[in-house]
Coordinates of C-alpha atoms and ligand atoms in Angstrom, one line a residue:
M8 CA 13.7 16.2 -6.3
D9 CA 10.2 16.5 -7.9
E10 CA 7.8 15.5 -5.1
R11 CA 6.0 13.1 -7.4
E12 CA 9.3 11.2 -7.6
N13 CA 9.6 10.7 -3.9
R14 CA 9.4 6.9 -3.8
D15 CA 8.5 6.8 0.0
E16 CA 5.4 8.9 -0.5
D17 CA 2.0 7.2 -0.7
L18 CA -0.8 8.3 -2.9
L19 CA -2.8 10.0 -0.1
S20 CA 0.2 11.9 1.1
W21 CA 0.7 13.1 -2.5
F22 CA -2.8 14.4 -2.6
I23 CA -2.4 16.2 0.8
G24 CA 1.0 17.6 -0.3
N25 CA -0.5 19.2 -3.4
S26 CA -1.5 22.6 -2.3
D27 CA -4.0 23.0 -5.1
N28 CA -6.3 20.5 -3.4
S29 CA -9.0 22.0 -1.1
A30 CA -10.1 20.4 2.2
E31 CA -13.4 19.4 0.5
F32 CA -11.6 17.8 -2.3
L33 CA -9.4 15.8 0.1
R34 CA -12.4 14.7 2.1
D35 CA -14.2 13.4 -1.0
I36 CA -11.0 11.7 -2.3
F37 CA -10.5 9.9 1.1
I38 CA -14.1 8.8 1.2
S39 CA -13.9 7.5 -2.4
F40 CA -10.7 5.6 -1.5
I41 CA -12.3 4.0 1.6
L42 CA -15.7 3.2 0.2
A43 CA -15.3 2.6 -3.6
G44 CA -11.8 1.4 -3.9
P45 CA -10.7 -1.6 -1.9
D46 CA -13.4 -4.2 -2.5
T47 CA -13.7 -3.5 -6.2
T48 CA -10.0 -3.6 -7.0
S49 CA -9.3 -6.6 -4.7
A50 CA -12.2 -8.6 -6.3
A51 CA -10.9 -7.6 -9.8
L52 CA -7.3 -8.7 -8.9
T53 CA -8.5 -12.0 -7.4
W54 CA -10.2 -12.8 -10.7
F55 CA -7.3 -11.6 -12.7
F56 CA -4.8 -13.8 -10.8
W57 CA -7.1 -16.8 -11.1
L58 CA -7.2 -16.4 -14.9
L59 CA -3.5 -15.8 -15.0
S60 CA -2.7 -19.0 -13.1
S61 CA -3.9 -21.0 -16.2
R62 CA -2.0 -18.8 -18.7
P63 CA 1.8 -19.1 -18.2
D64 CA 2.2 -17.5 -21.7
V65 CA 0.4 -14.3 -20.6
L66 CA 2.3 -14.3 -17.3
Q67 CA 5.6 -14.6 -19.3
R68 CA 4.6 -11.6 -21.4
I69 CA 3.8 -9.5 -18.4
H70 CA 7.2 -10.5 -16.8
Q71 CA 8.9 -9.4 -20.0
E72 CA 7.1 -6.0 -20.1
L73 CA 8.2 -5.3 -16.5
K74 CA 11.7 -6.5 -17.2
T75 CA 12.0 -4.3 -20.2
M76 CA 10.7 -1.3 -18.3
R77 CA 13.2 -1.8 -15.5
A78 CA 16.1 -2.3 -17.9
S79 CA 15.2 0.8 -20.0
N80 CA 14.8 3.0 -16.9
G81 CA 17.7 1.6 -15.0
K82 CA 15.6 0.4 -12.0
N83 CA 16.0 -2.5 -9.6
V84 CA 13.2 -4.9 -8.6
D85 CA 13.0 -3.1 -5.2
D86 CA 12.2 0.3 -6.8
T87 CA 8.6 1.3 -6.9
F88 CA 7.2 2.0 -10.4
S89 CA 6.3 5.6 -11.1
F90 CA 2.9 6.8 -12.4
D91 CA 4.5 7.2 -15.9
E92 CA 5.8 3.7 -15.9
L93 CA 2.5 2.3 -14.8
R94 CA 0.8 4.2 -17.6
E95 CA 3.2 2.6 -20.1
M96 CA 2.4 -1.0 -19.0
H97 CA 0.1 -1.7 -22.0
Y98 CA 0.2 -5.5 -21.9
L99 CA -0.5 -5.6 -18.1
N100 CA -3.3 -3.1 -18.6
A101 CA -4.8 -5.2 -21.5
S102 CA -4.5 -8.4 -19.3
I103 CA -6.5 -6.7 -16.4
S104 CA -9.1 -5.4 -18.8
E105 CA -9.4 -8.8 -20.3
A106 CA -10.2 -10.2 -16.8
L107 CA -13.0 -7.7 -16.4
R108 CA -15.1 -8.1 -19.6
L109 CA -18.1 -10.4 -20.1
M110 CA -20.8 -10.6 -22.8
E111 CA -20.6 -12.6 -26.0
A112 CA -22.7 -10.2 -28.0
I113 CA -20.0 -7.6 -27.6
W114 CA -16.7 -9.5 -27.5
G115 CA -17.6 -12.2 -30.1
N116 CA -17.4 -16.0 -30.3
D117 CA -14.0 -16.3 -28.6
C118 CA -15.3 -14.3 -25.5
R119 CA -14.5 -17.3 -23.3
E120 CA -10.8 -17.1 -24.3
F121 CA -8.5 -15.0 -22.1
R122 CA -6.8 -13.0 -24.9
P123 CA -5.3 -9.7 -23.8
E124 CA -4.2 -9.1 -27.4
R125 CA -7.8 -8.1 -28.2
W126 CA -7.2 -4.9 -26.3
L127 CA -4.0 -3.9 -28.1
K128 CA -3.3 -2.1 -31.3
N129 CA 0.4 -1.7 -32.3
G130 CA 1.3 -2.6 -28.7
M131 CA -0.8 0.1 -27.2
V132 CA -4.1 -0.3 -25.3
K133 CA -7.2 0.6 -27.2
Q134 CA -9.7 2.6 -25.3
E135 CA -13.1 0.8 -25.7
S136 CA -16.3 2.7 -25.3
P137 CA -17.6 2.4 -21.7
F138 CA -20.9 1.3 -23.2
W139 CA -19.1 -1.8 -24.5
F140 CA -16.8 -2.3 -21.6
S141 CA -19.3 -1.5 -19.0
V142 CA -17.6 -2.8 -15.8
F143 CA -17.1 0.8 -14.7
H144 CA -20.6 1.7 -15.8
A145 CA -21.1 4.4 -18.5
G146 CA -22.7 7.9 -18.8
L147 CA -23.4 10.1 -15.8
R148 CA -22.9 7.3 -13.2
M149 CA -19.6 6.1 -14.6
C150 CA -16.9 5.2 -12.0
L151 CA -14.8 8.3 -11.2
G152 CA -12.0 6.1 -9.9
N153 CA -11.5 4.2 -13.2
H154 CA -8.0 5.5 -13.9
M155 CA -7.1 5.3 -10.2
A156 CA -8.3 1.7 -10.2
Y157 CA -6.0 0.8 -13.0
T158 CA -3.1 2.6 -11.4
Q159 CA -3.6 0.6 -8.2
M160 CA -4.2 -2.7 -9.9
K161 CA -1.2 -2.4 -12.1
S162 CA 1.0 -1.4 -9.3
I163 CA -0.1 -4.3 -7.1
A164 CA -0.1 -6.9 -9.9
A165 CA 3.4 -5.8 -11.0
A166 CA 4.8 -6.0 -7.5
V167 CA 3.2 -9.5 -6.9
I168 CA 4.2 -10.9 -10.3
E169 CA 7.8 -9.7 -9.9
R170 CA 8.2 -11.2 -6.4
F171 CA 6.1 -14.4 -6.3
E172 CA 5.1 -17.4 -8.3
I173 CA 1.3 -17.7 -8.4
E174 CA -0.3 -21.0 -8.0
V175 CA -4.1 -21.6 -7.5
Q176 CA -5.0 -24.4 -5.1
A177 CA -8.3 -26.1 -5.5
Ligands
HEM11 C1 -12.0 -2.6 -10.5 C2 -12.3 -1.5 -9.8 C3 -13.5 -0.8 -9.9 C4 -14.7 -1.1 -10.5 C5 -15.1 -2.3 -11.3 C6 -15.6 0.0 -10.3 C7 -16.9 0.1 -10.7 C8 -17.8 1.2 -10.5 C9 -19.2 1.2 -11.0 C10 -19.9 0.1 -11.8 C11 -19.7 2.4 -10.5 C12 -21.1 2.9 -10.7 C13 -22.0 2.5 -9.5 C14 -23.4 3.0 -9.7 O1 -23.8 3.5 -10.7 O2 -24.2 2.9 -8.7 C15 -18.7 3.1 -9.8 C16 -18.8 4.3 -9.2 C17 -17.8 5.0 -8.5 N1 -16.5 4.6 -8.3 FE1 -15.7 2.8 -8.9 N2 -15.0 1.0 -9.5 C18 -13.7 0.6 -9.2 C19 -12.7 1.2 -8.5 C20 -12.9 2.5 -8.0 C21 -11.8 3.2 -7.3 C22 -10.4 2.6 -7.0 C23 -12.3 4.4 -6.9 C24 -11.7 5.6 -6.1 C25 -10.4 5.7 -5.9 C26 -13.7 4.5 -7.4 C27 -14.5 5.5 -7.2 C28 -15.9 5.6 -7.6 C29 -16.8 6.7 -7.3 C30 -16.4 7.9 -6.6 C31 -18.0 6.3 -7.9 C32 -19.3 7.1 -7.9 C33 -19.5 7.9 -9.2 C34 -20.8 8.7 -9.2 O3 -21.8 8.2 -9.1 O4 -20.6 10.0 -9.3 N3 -14.0 3.3 -8.0 N4 -17.5 2.3 -9.8

């Protein structure tokens, strides 16, 4: 079995298991994980789930995307999504991005509307310039964990959405 397909392996174990990675690289990856990852992704997901709680239509579309992916790949709800599958979750990706954007000057008059579709073209996520979508900063100081953050957030969001009903209590 390809080691990437080992469903019991966590991400850090995967990095350690990859013999191309030097000790210095592993040290830097672990420090990034510990310092830069948890608070940012958990704050982003908190906001994402809060917005989602008022949009059953968006939640329904995410459910549909996950269901379609499971059906086409012959997987059960207990199976972990692979990196490739997470990459293909365009609607979920768009929904998370939509929860992370802000300014009216960039996003237009409907900036207060939660509309994941603004991120999609022919069902695929459009890559906006980081100077427009600046939550990960832009230029030399841009977040190095940008893609990792999406992988983590999509994986957690998908697992929660498939298993629980989300209700926000005031
Ligand atoms: C929603 C999640 C995240 C957001 C919004 C975010 C945002 C940012 C921002 C705005 C910066 C620039 C900070 C500055 O200029 O002082 C940054 C830097 C950084 N982020 Fe993230 N981040 C997220 C998740 C992550 C994750 C999961 C990782 C690693 C696994 C990570 C690794 C880093 C690193 C290493 C830097 C420093 C880049 C450098 O200055 O060379 N981030 N992040």
